[in-house]
Every structure is written in structure tokens, then in C-alpha cells.
XYZ file of C-alpha atoms in Angstrom:
333
model
C -9.074 -15.180 25.165
C -6.342 -14.766 27.750
C -3.735 -16.840 25.932
C -5.077 -17.841 22.493
C -3.211 -20.004 20.035
C -1.912 -17.978 17.095
C -1.112 -19.846 13.870
C 1.717 -18.321 11.845
C 1.491 -19.077 8.121
C 4.637 -18.668 6.025
C 4.391 -19.414 2.292
C 7.772 -20.076 0.697
C 9.352 -21.235 -2.537
C 12.950 -22.519 -2.565
C 14.384 -19.662 -0.482
C 15.798 -21.309 2.671
C 18.210 -18.430 3.328
C 15.370 -15.938 3.800
C 13.011 -18.463 5.368
C 15.551 -19.154 8.128
C 15.431 -15.498 9.210
C 11.627 -15.447 9.142
C 11.300 -18.612 11.238
C 13.810 -17.405 13.792
C 11.933 -14.131 14.179
C 8.831 -16.149 15.131
C 10.754 -18.358 17.558
C 12.054 -15.179 19.270
C 8.566 -13.830 19.938
C 7.814 -12.864 23.528
C 4.483 -14.644 23.056
C 4.812 -18.413 23.235
C 1.427 -19.919 22.336
C 2.207 -20.168 18.637
C 2.299 -22.740 15.887
C 4.233 -22.262 12.654
C 2.933 -23.664 9.387
C 5.331 -23.332 6.462
C 3.613 -23.949 3.126
C 6.138 -24.886 0.436
C 4.829 -23.843 -2.960
C 5.817 -26.958 -4.870
C 8.493 -29.228 -3.413
C 11.884 -28.464 -1.888
C 14.111 -30.912 -0.024
C 16.380 -28.050 1.105
C 13.453 -26.208 2.653
C 12.189 -29.363 4.377
C 15.669 -30.005 5.746
C 15.838 -26.464 7.125
C 12.436 -26.699 8.807
C 13.204 -30.106 10.314
C 16.396 -28.710 11.804
C 14.292 -26.453 14.040
C 11.988 -29.157 15.321
C 12.256 -29.981 19.029
C 14.386 -26.874 19.590
C 11.545 -24.880 21.101
C 8.103 -25.361 22.557
C 6.522 -23.974 19.404
C 4.961 -26.458 16.999
C 6.591 -26.266 13.576
C 5.212 -28.132 10.582
C 5.493 -27.964 6.842
C 3.242 -28.709 3.877
C 4.395 -29.278 0.305
C 1.790 -28.417 -2.319
C 3.367 -30.683 -4.952
C 2.572 -28.550 -7.939
C 3.064 -24.799 -7.649
C -0.104 -23.003 -6.574
C 1.091 -19.454 -5.877
C 1.242 -17.419 -2.705
C -2.504 -16.862 -2.387
C -3.420 -20.540 -2.440
C -0.436 -21.396 -0.228
C -1.857 -19.079 2.448
C -5.301 -20.664 2.002
C -3.830 -24.132 2.493
C -2.091 -22.947 5.635
C -5.310 -21.422 6.986
C -7.145 -24.708 6.443
C -4.442 -26.532 8.389
C -4.252 -23.979 11.203
C -5.547 -24.785 14.673
C -5.292 -21.310 16.194
C -8.106 -18.886 16.891
C -6.041 -16.251 15.105
C -3.784 -16.355 12.059
C -0.718 -14.181 11.573
C 0.729 -13.943 8.077
C 4.464 -13.747 7.403
C 6.217 -13.657 4.035
C 9.395 -15.704 3.977
C 11.589 -12.682 3.195
C 10.300 -10.487 6.025
C 11.098 -10.440 9.728
C 9.104 -9.803 12.904
C 10.335 -7.865 15.902
C 10.125 -9.676 19.229
C 6.928 -8.171 20.668
C 4.884 -8.178 17.473
C 2.266 -10.729 18.500
C 2.004 -9.438 22.062
C 1.417 -5.901 20.823
C -1.360 -7.036 18.501
C -3.100 -9.246 21.066
C -2.982 -6.421 23.604
C -4.630 -4.070 21.113
C -7.299 -6.644 20.263
C -8.003 -7.050 23.978
C -8.167 -3.280 24.390
C -10.936 -3.165 21.773
C -12.653 -6.116 23.531
C -12.643 -8.180 20.347
C -12.729 -11.991 20.297
C -12.050 -14.700 17.746
C -15.650 -14.637 16.494
C -15.431 -10.972 15.489
C -14.360 -9.688 12.080
C -11.251 -7.563 12.182
C -7.830 -6.996 10.657
C -5.035 -5.969 12.995
C -1.830 -4.721 11.371
C 1.337 -2.954 12.460
C 3.583 -0.297 11.043
C 6.810 -1.484 9.397
C 10.473 -0.593 9.038
C 11.870 -0.381 5.497
C 15.248 0.504 4.055
C 16.501 1.081 0.533
C 19.755 -0.904 0.626
C 21.054 -3.819 2.651
C 23.899 -1.733 4.141
C 21.620 1.106 5.180
C 21.564 1.436 8.964
C 18.692 3.870 9.363
C 15.214 2.506 8.813
C 12.241 4.432 7.494
C 8.885 3.922 9.176
C 5.689 3.341 7.186
C 2.845 4.173 6.848
C 3.210 7.937 7.160
C -0.391 8.328 8.398
C -2.035 5.885 10.787
C -5.315 4.240 9.843
C -7.093 5.938 12.719
C -5.739 9.397 11.902
C -6.598 9.010 8.217
C -10.309 8.759 9.044
C -10.849 6.747 5.881
C -13.947 4.592 5.683
C -12.592 2.354 2.914
C -9.341 0.418 2.994
C -8.596 1.211 -0.667
C -8.723 4.930 0.056
C -6.347 4.478 2.988
C -3.937 2.398 0.911
C -3.855 4.569 -2.184
C -4.881 8.156 -1.500
C -2.044 10.642 -1.755
C -1.505 13.623 0.488
C 1.112 15.963 -0.866
C 3.937 13.927 -2.383
C 3.231 10.584 -0.721
C 0.611 7.880 -0.400
C -0.719 8.001 3.112
C -1.295 4.345 3.977
C 0.191 0.869 3.954
C -0.997 -2.509 5.201
C 1.756 -5.005 4.444
C 1.032 -8.733 4.402
C 3.511 -9.712 7.123
C 1.887 -7.290 9.571
C -1.596 -8.842 9.418
C -3.209 -10.772 12.252
C -6.843 -11.780 11.831
C -9.342 -14.364 13.139
C -9.027 -17.732 11.424
C -12.722 -17.759 10.471
C -12.192 -14.660 8.327
C -9.535 -16.361 6.189
C -11.603 -19.521 5.893
C -14.745 -17.660 4.880
C -12.932 -15.158 2.660
C -9.822 -16.889 1.287
C -7.155 -15.246 -0.834
C -8.035 -15.189 -4.521
C -6.181 -17.966 -6.354
C -3.795 -17.306 -9.200
C -3.131 -13.599 -8.761
C 0.361 -12.668 -10.015
C 0.265 -9.449 -7.941
C -1.814 -7.523 -5.402
C -2.665 -10.627 -3.388
C -2.794 -8.748 -0.085
C -4.647 -5.739 -1.516
C -7.179 -8.034 -3.118
C -7.902 -9.816 0.164
C -8.121 -6.575 2.125
C -10.640 -5.107 -0.316
C -12.615 -8.344 -0.154
C -13.024 -8.329 3.626
C -13.576 -4.580 3.604
C -17.006 -5.309 2.114
C -18.080 -6.696 5.501
C -20.286 -4.146 7.278
C -18.891 -5.016 10.706
C -15.183 -5.211 9.835
C -12.889 -3.337 12.215
C -9.360 -2.286 11.268
C -6.812 -1.899 14.076
C -3.238 -0.690 13.843
C -0.279 -1.032 16.177
C 1.438 2.232 15.359
C 4.880 1.055 16.447
C 6.799 -0.770 13.678
C 6.828 -4.501 14.384
C 7.960 -5.877 11.012
C 11.089 -5.334 8.927
C 10.526 -5.346 5.187
C 13.937 -6.415 3.908
C 15.596 -5.054 0.810
C 18.212 -7.789 0.467
C 15.899 -9.868 -1.708
C 16.618 -9.510 -5.455
C 13.814 -7.569 -7.122
C 13.158 -10.371 -9.588
C 12.356 -12.660 -6.642
C 9.828 -10.310 -5.043
C 6.394 -11.008 -6.500
C 5.135 -7.598 -5.516
C 7.830 -5.869 -7.589
C 7.219 -7.807 -10.807
C 6.028 -5.674 -13.700
C 2.506 -6.828 -14.545
C 1.010 -3.428 -15.247
C -1.606 -4.783 -17.655
C -2.850 -7.131 -14.951
C -2.798 -4.233 -12.493
C -5.021 -2.222 -14.811
C -7.486 -5.094 -15.124
C -7.470 -5.593 -11.356
C -8.104 -1.898 -10.776
C -11.011 -1.953 -13.219
C -12.576 -4.927 -11.439
C -12.323 -3.168 -8.068
C -13.179 0.348 -9.252
C -16.158 0.643 -6.911
C -13.869 0.181 -3.901
C -11.793 3.249 -4.803
C -12.507 6.913 -4.272
C -11.418 9.332 -7.006
C -8.115 10.308 -5.381
C -7.156 6.690 -4.646
C -8.076 5.581 -8.170
C -5.992 8.283 -9.830
C -3.071 7.682 -7.479
C -3.090 3.999 -8.468
C -2.939 4.997 -12.147
C 0.053 7.241 -11.494
C 1.922 5.134 -8.957
C 1.416 1.649 -10.383
C 0.510 1.814 -14.069
C 2.664 4.590 -15.518
C 5.966 3.349 -13.997
C 5.030 -0.128 -15.233
C 4.498 1.123 -18.775
C 7.756 3.058 -18.786
C 9.795 -0.001 -17.784
C 7.959 -2.481 -20.017
C 10.683 -3.731 -22.354
C 8.146 -5.360 -24.665
C 6.870 -1.946 -25.756
C 8.432 0.309 -28.354
C 8.847 4.016 -27.657
C 5.761 4.790 -29.717
C 3.725 2.169 -27.887
C 4.821 3.601 -24.537
C 3.684 7.046 -25.650
C 0.281 5.704 -26.657
C -0.188 3.781 -23.419
C 0.903 6.662 -21.197
C -1.453 9.056 -22.980
C -4.274 6.553 -22.583
C -3.698 6.401 -18.824
C -3.350 10.168 -18.504
C -6.707 10.640 -20.224
C -8.263 8.775 -17.290
C -7.166 11.517 -14.889
C -9.524 14.305 -13.930
C -8.487 17.923 -14.369
C -8.288 18.181 -10.605
C -5.598 15.494 -10.545
C -3.202 17.891 -12.271
C -3.436 20.247 -9.304
C -2.079 17.587 -6.965
C 1.661 17.579 -6.200
C 1.666 13.765 -6.279
C 0.674 13.785 -9.962
C 3.638 15.913 -10.977
C 5.966 14.055 -8.662
C 5.136 10.667 -10.188
C 5.330 11.851 -13.782
C 8.647 13.586 -13.190
C 10.096 10.816 -11.046
C 9.237 8.121 -13.544
C 10.808 9.991 -16.417
C 13.885 11.873 -15.284
C 15.263 10.118 -12.214
C 18.916 9.463 -12.777
C 19.082 5.694 -12.460
C 15.760 4.450 -13.794
C 15.248 2.348 -16.885
C 13.562 5.104 -18.860
C 16.336 7.644 -18.421
C 19.128 5.230 -19.289
C 17.476 3.432 -22.195
C 15.440 5.999 -24.074
C 16.637 9.405 -22.968
C 16.986 10.561 -26.598
C 13.687 9.161 -27.840
C 10.700 11.143 -29.049
C 8.788 9.769 -26.046
C 11.000 11.718 -23.649
C 10.367 14.914 -25.590
C 6.632 14.228 -25.662
C 6.393 13.661 -21.931
C 8.616 16.681 -21.226
C 6.112 18.740 -23.196
C 3.299 17.365 -21.036
C 5.223 18.219 -17.879
C 6.643 21.607 -18.758
């Protein structure tokens, strides 16, 4: 395993501007034994033209696949994994960017743990994020490393809160894993959200799975993508609740309650299909799921307050004089 082939899978859908940045970040890797497989969800002549413009400009194999009909990001990654020739697969969303030593850092860590392509492991890196496209200072996530968290379950690492923040993060574009793991445990088709979380919880059921983290940020999660074009930011809180229910056994109590507060309640508050009364009913229903101990956690009060009274959010601007605001203020104070 001195110089293994790594297959880079990039699902995309009619976003050549962002895809260009993603591809170039792969071509700039300090590791050269790579192949790039771009899976176009549907058909796009502009995307094909962009990809073809990079062919023969480097020693890295670059190919594309059009799915014809739209299949979603999960199935696009599965199609890419089936096409891949590498011992390892690295995932990259088309709107994210790798730093130059990303693959080298991960392969060095895998070698340090004496793992090979037949083993079962997930290797991820920390990331840089920023709130606005003109912001020059990046924030590093996660705030607690996987090793330092001492969590035995991935869901608890991803969702448990310590103080005012969730401790963990494993972002899709940071993941490198053996190809056999993606072939044996593919992404679940048709999920409108939580595609990466769903896959991580699936492979976490393996008794021999190892989780490795490169603590140094090696991926930039860009904020210049309109929110409506980021699948992960779409408001599907009802789906999220169903997904959480299906995976309840994978969550400890703290992680479960943090998910309710961090994912479901903000989703309810910004759901334009609900009336003020309906929002009140739904929020109360979610709050009834919390244990008494949850109300002693700073994260609980942070999320309730943040969702309701932050200056620029939908709730404050649209329904600041409604009975719902008064009801929730009574719950808080």
C-alpha cells in the first residue's frame, strides 16, 4: 500500500462554477495517484464541456458519468463507487474545496495505524468554515477531535453537546474510506437530507470499524453557495424527525435531545407552511420529548433563545408580535 490509487467521486448537478473549483483542488493535490469520477445527476452539456476541458492537462484520469434521470446525491455517489478502480475512495461535494496535502495527510495516518484496503475504517479531516464569502478568517471544526471525545458511537460524537456547542463533525468532503466499504454499504437512495449521517451510522454498526481523524483542517466548506442550492440546508424537518426515529437506537440521550433542539425546532420555526398556532403545537410536541435533565444544559437554552430572538432570523422578522412569541418567551423566562 505504498502508493495506492485513490478514486475521487464528485457528484454534481448543473453547477460548473463550483465544480471547477472542486476539480482544481484535486488536481493540485501533492498526491498524484488519483482518478476523478464526476457523476452528473441528470444531464448537463455545460458540465461535460467543463470536465472535457481538463482532460489531458494532467496525469490524473478524469472521467464523467451522466445518470440521465436525476437520482440524487446518494445514488450518484454509489454509481461513482461502482465505477471506481481505486483501493480507496475519497468523497468531494462539488461546492467544497480540498487543501493541497489532504490525501497525503490521510494516507499517512492510515499507514500509521497499519490499516490496508481490506480493513473497515473511515478517515476524515477537520474543516475550515466561514460565515460570509468576504470573511477572511476561517473557523475550524470540529471543536473536539474524535479521539479526544472518547465516544463509542458516531452519532454521539456528531450530535452530543458540551456547553453551548455540538462537539463533533464529520463532513462528507473530508471522508476517505476503502472502496469495499462503499460497495458493501452504499448510501441510502432517495434521502432528501442527512445522506452523510445516514451512511456513517450505517457503517458504525460494524464491530471492527475504526474512525481516524486528521486534526488539521484539509477541506474548505464554502459559504458562497446560495442556501437554496445546498441540500443540507433545505428545511425538511418532518423528514428529519422520521429519520431520527428510525435511527433512535444509534443515539445516546444527549445526542438525541440535541438533534431535537438543533435540527427540528429551527426547522419548525422557519416552516412557512405552518400557521403560528401550528408552530406552537409542533414546538410543544418536540419539547415534551426532552427529559427534565435537558433543561439543565446550556445548549438547550441557547438553541431555544437563538431560534426565537436572534435579530435576523425568519421568526423574529415575520412573527415577532404573534402569540407564539409570547408563549415561547413564557417557556424561556
